[in-house]
Amino acid sequence: WADEAEKRGLPNVKDTPRALDAYVTPEAKAIFEEFGVMSALELDARNEIQLENYILKIQIEARLISEIALAQIIPAAVQYQNKLMVNARGLAEFGLDNSHVKSILEKINAQIVTIQQNVQAMNDVRGEVNNIEHSREKAIAYCDQIKVAYFDVIRDAVDRLEGMLDDESWPLLKYREMLFLR
């Protein structure tokens, strides 16, 4: 659709804060007023409310990502690492190759570090972004500096851990389990 929109000369705004700008263009205000739908003042107010709603939703998502990652995912991964360490020591005691277990431990550790660092950085940026007073600027900052910058990175690391941890250790439903719920 993006290619087709470009061919037709249509805008293809990919995020909510910038898409909301369409409500408050002079052309939009003129059309809304001409047909008695809303005044320019009402459109500005509606735009402000939608920006605030967007900010609130991203704030909630960021807090939940942080809480779930730090309180559930990382502790589960560390607990699983501990199981693997016991296994690696046992293999070594019997003179068996434990390099495969060490490799898994390294991969799990890399994901834990990625999650920890990105959650901390995201929370630091949230503190800065919360000081922005203008709703549009704040919404764009939440979009670019938090949602785009951190959500997918953290999600990817969590998804990788989900694939590495056994079902018993994983604290949430796994995607495959959600597909087959009745």
Coordinates of N, CA and C in Angstrom, one line a residue:
W1 N 0.8 -1.2 0.0 CA 0.0 0.0 0.0 C 0.9 1.3 0.0
A2 N 2.0 1.2 0.7 CA 2.9 2.4 0.7 C 3.3 2.8 -0.7
D3 N 3.7 1.9 -1.5 CA 4.1 2.2 -2.9 C 2.9 2.8 -3.7
E4 N 1.7 2.2 -3.5 CA 0.5 2.7 -4.2 C 0.1 4.1 -3.8
A5 N 0.2 4.4 -2.5 CA -0.1 5.7 -2.0 C 0.9 6.7 -2.5
E6 N 2.2 6.3 -2.7 CA 3.1 7.3 -3.2 C 2.8 7.5 -4.7
K7 N 2.4 6.5 -5.5 CA 2.1 6.7 -6.9 C 0.9 7.7 -7.0
R8 N 0.0 7.6 -6.1 CA -1.2 8.4 -6.2 C -1.0 9.8 -5.5
G9 N 0.2 10.0 -5.0 CA 0.4 11.3 -4.3 C -0.3 11.4 -3.0
L10 N -0.6 10.3 -2.4 CA -1.3 10.4 -1.1 C -0.2 10.3 0.0
P11 N -0.6 11.0 1.1 CA 0.4 10.9 2.3 C 0.3 9.6 2.9
N12 N 1.5 9.1 3.4 CA 1.6 7.8 4.1 C 2.3 8.1 5.4
V13 N 1.6 8.6 6.3 CA 2.2 8.9 7.6 C 2.2 7.7 8.5
K14 N 3.3 7.3 9.0 CA 3.4 6.0 9.6 C 3.3 6.0 11.1
D15 N 3.1 7.1 11.8 CA 2.9 7.1 13.2 C 1.8 8.0 13.6
T16 N 1.2 7.7 14.7 CA 0.0 8.5 15.2 C 0.2 10.0 15.4
P17 N 1.3 10.4 16.2 CA 1.4 11.8 16.4 C 1.5 12.7 15.2
R18 N 2.2 12.2 14.2 CA 2.3 13.0 12.9 C 1.0 12.8 12.1
A19 N 0.3 11.7 12.2 CA -0.9 11.6 11.4 C -2.0 12.5 12.0
L20 N -1.9 12.7 13.3 CA -2.9 13.6 13.9 C -2.8 15.1 13.4
D21 N -1.7 15.4 12.9 CA -1.5 16.7 12.3 C -2.5 17.1 11.2
A22 N -3.0 16.0 10.5 CA -4.0 16.2 9.4 C -5.2 16.9 9.9
Y23 N -5.6 16.7 11.2 CA -6.8 17.3 11.7 C -6.7 18.8 11.8
V24 N -5.5 19.3 12.0 CA -5.4 20.7 12.3 C -4.8 21.5 11.2
T25 N -4.8 21.0 10.0 CA -4.3 21.8 8.9 C -5.4 22.8 8.5
P26 N -5.0 23.9 7.9 CA -6.0 24.9 7.5 C -7.1 24.3 6.6
E27 N -6.7 23.4 5.7 CA -7.6 22.8 4.8 C -8.7 22.0 5.6
A28 N -8.2 21.2 6.5 CA -9.1 20.3 7.3 C -10.0 21.2 8.2
K29 N -9.5 22.2 8.8 CA -10.3 23.1 9.6 C -11.4 23.8 8.7
A30 N -11.0 24.2 7.5 CA -12.0 24.9 6.6 C -13.1 23.9 6.3
I31 N -12.8 22.6 5.9 CA -13.8 21.7 5.5 C -14.7 21.3 6.7
F32 N -14.1 21.1 7.9 CA -15.0 20.8 9.0 C -15.9 21.9 9.4
E33 N -15.4 23.1 9.3 CA -16.2 24.3 9.6 C -17.3 24.5 8.5
E34 N -16.9 24.4 7.3 CA -17.8 24.6 6.1 C -19.1 23.7 6.2
F35 N -18.9 22.4 6.7 CA -20.0 21.5 6.7 C -20.6 21.4 8.1
G36 N -20.1 22.3 9.0 CA -20.7 22.4 10.4 C -20.4 21.2 11.3
V37 N -19.3 20.5 11.0 CA -19.0 19.3 11.8 C -18.3 19.7 13.1
M38 N -17.3 20.5 13.0 CA -16.6 21.1 14.2 C -16.0 22.4 13.8
S39 N -15.8 23.2 14.8 CA -15.1 24.5 14.6 C -13.6 24.2 14.7
A40 N -12.8 25.2 14.3 CA -11.4 25.1 14.4 C -10.9 24.9 15.8
L41 N -11.6 25.5 16.7 CA -11.3 25.4 18.2 C -11.6 24.0 18.6
E42 N -12.7 23.4 18.2 CA -13.1 22.0 18.6 C -12.1 21.0 18.0
L43 N -11.6 21.3 16.8 CA -10.6 20.4 16.1 C -9.3 20.4 16.9
D44 N -8.9 21.6 17.3 CA -7.7 21.8 18.1 C -7.8 21.0 19.4
A45 N -9.0 21.1 20.0 CA -9.2 20.5 21.3 C -9.2 18.9 21.1
R46 N -9.8 18.5 20.1 CA -9.9 17.1 19.8 C -8.5 16.5 19.5
N47 N -7.7 17.3 18.8 CA -6.3 16.9 18.5 C -5.5 16.8 19.8
E48 N -5.7 17.8 20.6 CA -4.9 17.7 21.9 C -5.3 16.5 22.7
I49 N -6.6 16.2 22.8 CA -7.1 15.0 23.5 C -6.5 13.7 22.9
Q50 N -6.4 13.6 21.6 CA -5.9 12.4 20.9 C -4.4 12.3 21.2
L51 N -3.7 13.4 21.2 CA -2.3 13.4 21.5 C -2.0 12.9 22.9
E52 N -2.8 13.4 23.8 CA -2.7 13.0 25.2 C -3.0 11.6 25.4
N53 N -4.0 11.1 24.7 CA -4.4 9.6 24.8 C -3.2 8.8 24.2
Y54 N -2.6 9.2 23.2 CA -1.5 8.5 22.6 C -0.3 8.5 23.6
I55 N 0.0 9.6 24.2 CA 1.1 9.7 25.2 C 0.8 8.7 26.3
L56 N -0.5 8.7 26.8 CA -0.8 7.9 28.0 C -0.7 6.4 27.6
K57 N -1.1 6.0 26.4 CA -1.0 4.6 26.0 C 0.5 4.2 25.9
I58 N 1.3 5.0 25.3 CA 2.7 4.6 25.2 C 3.4 4.6 26.6
Q59 N 3.0 5.5 27.5 CA 3.5 5.5 28.9 C 3.1 4.2 29.5
I60 N 1.9 3.8 29.4 CA 1.4 2.5 30.0 C 2.2 1.3 29.4
E61 N 2.3 1.3 28.1 CA 3.0 0.2 27.5 C 4.5 0.1 27.9
A62 N 5.1 1.3 28.0 CA 6.5 1.3 28.4 C 6.7 0.9 29.9
R63 N 5.8 1.3 30.8 CA 5.8 0.8 32.2 C 5.6 -0.7 32.3
L64 N 4.7 -1.2 31.5 CA 4.4 -2.6 31.5 C 5.6 -3.4 30.9
I65 N 6.1 -3.0 29.8 CA 7.3 -3.6 29.3 C 8.4 -3.7 30.3
S66 N 8.6 -2.6 31.0 CA 9.7 -2.5 32.0 C 9.4 -3.5 33.2
E67 N 8.1 -3.4 33.7 CA 7.8 -4.3 34.8 C 7.8 -5.8 34.5
I68 N 7.3 -6.1 33.3 CA 7.3 -7.6 33.0 C 8.7 -8.1 32.7
A69 N 9.5 -7.2 32.1 CA 10.9 -7.6 31.8 C 11.7 -7.8 33.0
L70 N 11.6 -6.8 34.0 CA 12.4 -6.9 35.2 C 11.9 -7.8 36.2
A71 N 10.6 -7.9 36.3 CA 10.0 -8.7 37.4 C 9.7 -10.2 37.0
Q72 N 9.6 -10.5 35.7 CA 9.2 -11.8 35.3 C 10.2 -12.5 34.4
I73 N 10.5 -11.8 33.3 CA 11.4 -12.4 32.3 C 12.8 -12.6 32.7
I74 N 13.5 -11.5 33.2 CA 14.8 -11.7 33.6 C 15.0 -12.7 34.8
P75 N 14.2 -12.6 35.8 CA 14.3 -13.6 36.9 C 14.1 -15.0 36.4
A76 N 13.2 -15.3 35.5 CA 13.0 -16.6 34.9 C 14.2 -17.1 34.1
A77 N 14.8 -16.1 33.4 CA 16.0 -16.5 32.6 C 17.2 -16.8 33.5
V78 N 17.3 -16.0 34.5 CA 18.4 -16.2 35.5 C 18.2 -17.6 36.2
Q79 N 17.0 -17.9 36.5 CA 16.7 -19.2 37.2 C 17.1 -20.3 36.2
Y80 N 16.7 -20.2 35.0 CA 17.0 -21.2 34.0 C 18.5 -21.3 33.8
Q81 N 19.2 -20.2 33.8 CA 20.7 -20.2 33.7 C 21.3 -21.0 34.8
N82 N 20.7 -20.8 36.0 CA 21.3 -21.6 37.1 C 21.1 -23.1 37.0
K83 N 20.0 -23.5 36.4 CA 19.8 -24.9 36.1 C 20.8 -25.4 35.1
L84 N 21.1 -24.6 34.1 CA 22.1 -25.0 33.1 C 23.5 -25.0 33.7
M85 N 23.8 -24.1 34.6 CA 25.1 -24.1 35.2 C 25.3 -25.4 36.0
V86 N 24.3 -25.8 36.7 CA 24.4 -27.1 37.5 C 24.7 -28.2 36.5
N87 N 24.0 -28.2 35.4 CA 24.2 -29.2 34.3 C 25.6 -29.2 33.8
A88 N 26.1 -28.0 33.5 CA 27.4 -27.8 32.9 C 28.5 -28.3 33.9
R89 N 28.3 -28.0 35.2 CA 29.2 -28.5 36.2 C 29.2 -30.0 36.3
G90 N 28.0 -30.6 36.3 CA 27.9 -32.0 36.3 C 28.5 -32.7 35.2
L91 N 28.4 -32.2 34.0 CA 29.0 -32.7 32.8 C 30.6 -32.7 33.0
A92 N 31.0 -31.5 33.4 CA 32.5 -31.3 33.6 C 33.0 -32.3 34.6
E93 N 32.3 -32.6 35.7 CA 32.7 -33.5 36.7 C 32.9 -34.9 36.2
F94 N 32.1 -35.3 35.2 CA 32.3 -36.6 34.5 C 33.2 -36.6 33.3
G95 N 33.8 -35.4 33.1 CA 34.8 -35.3 32.0 C 34.1 -35.2 30.7
L96 N 32.8 -34.8 30.7 CA 32.1 -34.7 29.4 C 32.1 -33.3 28.8
D97 N 31.9 -33.2 27.6 CA 31.9 -31.9 26.9 C 30.7 -31.1 27.3
N98 N 30.9 -30.0 27.8 CA 29.8 -29.1 28.2 C 29.7 -27.8 27.4
S99 N 30.4 -27.8 26.3 CA 30.5 -26.6 25.5 C 29.1 -26.2 24.9
H100 N 28.3 -27.1 24.7 CA 26.9 -26.8 24.2 C 26.1 -26.1 25.2
V101 N 26.3 -26.5 26.5 CA 25.5 -25.9 27.6 C 26.1 -24.4 27.8
K102 N 27.4 -24.3 27.7 CA 28.0 -23.0 27.8 C 27.5 -22.1 26.7
S103 N 27.4 -22.6 25.5 CA 26.9 -21.8 24.4 C 25.5 -21.3 24.7
I104 N 24.6 -22.1 25.2 CA 23.3 -21.7 25.5 C 23.3 -20.7 26.6
L105 N 24.1 -20.9 27.6 CA 24.3 -19.9 28.7 C 24.7 -18.5 28.2
E106 N 25.6 -18.5 27.3 CA 26.1 -17.2 26.7 C 25.0 -16.6 25.9
K107 N 24.2 -17.3 25.2 CA 23.1 -16.8 24.4 C 22.0 -16.2 25.3
I108 N 21.7 -16.9 26.4 CA 20.7 -16.4 27.3 C 21.2 -15.1 28.0
N109 N 22.5 -15.2 28.4 CA 23.1 -14.0 29.1 C 23.0 -12.8 28.2
A110 N 23.3 -13.0 26.9 CA 23.3 -11.9 25.9 C 21.9 -11.2 25.9
Q111 N 20.9 -12.0 25.9 CA 19.5 -11.5 25.8 C 19.1 -10.8 27.1
I112 N 19.6 -11.3 28.3 CA 19.3 -10.7 29.6 C 20.0 -9.3 29.6
V113 N 21.2 -9.2 29.1 CA 21.9 -8.0 29.1 C 21.2 -7.0 28.2
T114 N 20.8 -7.5 27.0 CA 20.1 -6.6 26.1 C 18.8 -6.0 26.7
I115 N 18.1 -6.9 27.3 CA 16.8 -6.4 28.0 C 17.1 -5.4 29.1
Q116 N 18.0 -5.8 30.0 CA 18.4 -4.9 31.1 C 18.8 -3.6 30.6
Q117 N 19.8 -3.5 29.7 CA 20.3 -2.2 29.2 C 19.3 -1.4 28.5
N118 N 18.4 -2.0 27.7 CA 17.4 -1.3 27.0 C 16.3 -0.8 27.9
V119 N 15.9 -1.6 28.8 CA 14.8 -1.2 29.8 C 15.3 0.0 30.6
Q120 N 16.6 -0.1 31.1 CA 17.1 1.0 31.8 C 17.2 2.3 31.0
A121 N 17.7 2.2 29.8 CA 17.8 3.3 28.9 C 16.4 3.9 28.6
M122 N 15.5 3.0 28.3 CA 14.1 3.5 28.0 C 13.5 4.2 29.2
N123 N 13.7 3.7 30.4 CA 13.2 4.4 31.6 C 13.9 5.7 31.8
D124 N 15.2 5.8 31.5 CA 15.9 7.1 31.6 C 15.3 8.1 30.6
V125 N 15.1 7.7 29.4 CA 14.5 8.6 28.3 C 13.1 9.0 28.7
R126 N 12.3 8.1 29.3 CA 11.0 8.4 29.7 C 11.0 9.5 30.7
G127 N 11.9 9.5 31.6 CA 12.1 10.6 32.6 C 12.3 11.9 31.9
E128 N 13.1 12.0 30.9 CA 13.4 13.2 30.1 C 12.2 13.6 29.3
V129 N 11.5 12.7 28.6 CA 10.4 13.0 27.8 C 9.2 13.5 28.6
N130 N 9.1 13.0 29.8 CA 8.0 13.5 30.6 C 8.1 14.9 31.0
N131 N 9.2 15.5 30.8 CA 9.4 17.0 31.1 C 9.0 17.9 30.0
I132 N 8.7 17.3 28.8 CA 8.3 18.1 27.7 C 6.8 18.5 27.9
E133 N 6.6 19.8 27.7 CA 5.3 20.4 28.0 C 4.3 20.3 26.9
H134 N 4.7 20.6 25.7 CA 3.8 20.7 24.5 C 3.4 19.3 24.1
S135 N 2.1 19.0 24.0 CA 1.6 17.6 23.7 C 2.1 17.0 22.5
R136 N 2.2 17.8 21.4 CA 2.6 17.3 20.1 C 4.1 16.9 20.2
E137 N 4.9 17.7 20.8 CA 6.3 17.4 20.9 C 6.5 16.2 21.8
K138 N 5.8 16.1 22.9 CA 5.9 15.0 23.8 C 5.4 13.7 23.1
A139 N 4.4 13.8 22.4 CA 3.9 12.6 21.7 C 4.9 12.1 20.6
I140 N 5.5 13.0 19.9 CA 6.5 12.6 18.9 C 7.7 12.0 19.6
A141 N 8.1 12.6 20.8 CA 9.2 12.1 21.5 C 8.9 10.7 22.0
Y142 N 7.7 10.5 22.5 CA 7.4 9.1 23.0 C 7.4 8.1 21.8
C143 N 6.9 8.6 20.7 CA 6.9 7.7 19.5 C 8.4 7.4 19.1
D144 N 9.2 8.4 18.8 CA 10.5 8.2 18.3 C 11.5 7.7 19.3
Q145 N 11.5 8.3 20.4 CA 12.6 8.1 21.4 C 12.3 6.9 22.3
I146 N 11.1 6.5 22.4 CA 10.7 5.4 23.3 C 10.2 4.2 22.5
K147 N 9.0 4.4 21.9 CA 8.4 3.3 21.2 C 9.3 2.7 20.1
V148 N 9.7 3.6 19.1 CA 10.5 3.1 18.0 C 11.9 2.7 18.5
A149 N 12.5 3.4 19.4 CA 13.9 3.1 19.8 C 14.0 1.9 20.7
Y150 N 13.0 1.5 21.5 CA 13.2 0.5 22.5 C 12.2 -0.7 22.4
F151 N 10.9 -0.5 22.1 CA 9.9 -1.5 22.2 C 10.3 -2.8 21.4
D152 N 10.7 -2.6 20.1 CA 11.0 -3.8 19.3 C 12.3 -4.5 19.8
V153 N 13.3 -3.7 20.2 CA 14.6 -4.3 20.7 C 14.3 -5.2 21.9
I154 N 13.6 -4.6 22.8 CA 13.3 -5.4 24.1 C 12.4 -6.6 23.7
R155 N 11.4 -6.4 22.9 CA 10.5 -7.5 22.5 C 11.3 -8.6 21.8
D156 N 12.2 -8.3 20.9 CA 13.0 -9.3 20.2 C 13.8 -10.1 21.2
A157 N 14.5 -9.5 22.2 CA 15.3 -10.2 23.1 C 14.4 -11.1 24.0
V158 N 13.2 -10.6 24.4 CA 12.3 -11.4 25.1 C 11.8 -12.6 24.3
D159 N 11.5 -12.4 23.0 CA 11.1 -13.5 22.2 C 12.2 -14.5 22.0
R160 N 13.4 -14.1 21.9 CA 14.5 -15.0 21.8 C 14.6 -15.9 23.1
L161 N 14.5 -15.2 24.2 CA 14.5 -16.0 25.5 C 13.3 -17.0 25.6
E162 N 12.2 -16.6 25.1 CA 11.0 -17.5 25.1 C 11.4 -18.8 24.3
G163 N 12.1 -18.6 23.3 CA 12.5 -19.8 22.5 C 13.6 -20.7 23.1
M164 N 14.3 -20.1 24.1 CA 15.4 -20.8 24.7 C 15.1 -21.5 26.0
L165 N 14.1 -20.8 26.8 CA 13.8 -21.4 28.1 C 12.8 -22.5 27.9
D166 N 12.9 -23.5 28.8 CA 11.9 -24.5 28.8 C 10.5 -24.0 29.3
D167 N 9.5 -24.8 29.0 CA 8.1 -24.3 29.3 C 8.0 -24.1 30.8
E168 N 8.6 -25.0 31.6 CA 8.5 -24.9 33.1 C 9.0 -23.6 33.6
S169 N 10.1 -23.1 33.0 CA 10.8 -21.9 33.5 C 10.1 -20.6 33.0
W170 N 9.5 -20.7 31.8 CA 8.9 -19.5 31.3 C 7.7 -19.0 32.0
P171 N 7.6 -17.8 32.5 CA 6.6 -17.3 33.4 C 5.2 -17.0 32.7
L172 N 5.2 -16.9 31.4 CA 4.0 -16.4 30.7 C 3.6 -17.5 29.7
L173 N 2.5 -17.4 29.1 CA 2.1 -18.3 28.0 C 3.1 -18.1 26.9
K174 N 3.4 -19.1 26.2 CA 4.3 -19.0 25.0 C 3.3 -18.8 23.8
Y175 N 3.9 -18.2 22.8 CA 3.0 -17.9 21.6 C 2.3 -19.2 21.1
R176 N 3.0 -20.3 21.0 CA 2.4 -21.5 20.5 C 1.3 -22.0 21.4
E177 N 1.4 -21.7 22.7 CA 0.3 -22.1 23.6 C -0.9 -21.2 23.4
M178 N -0.7 -20.0 23.1 CA -1.8 -19.1 22.8 C -2.6 -19.5 21.6
L179 N -1.9 -20.0 20.6 CA -2.6 -20.4 19.4 C -3.6 -21.5 19.6
F180 N -3.4 -22.3 20.6 CA -4.2 -23.5 20.7 C -5.0 -23.5 22.0
L181 N -5.3 -22.3 22.6 CA -6.2 -22.2 23.7 C -7.6 -22.5 23.3
R182 N -8.3 -23.1 24.2 CA -9.8 -23.3 23.9 C -10.6 -22.6 24.8

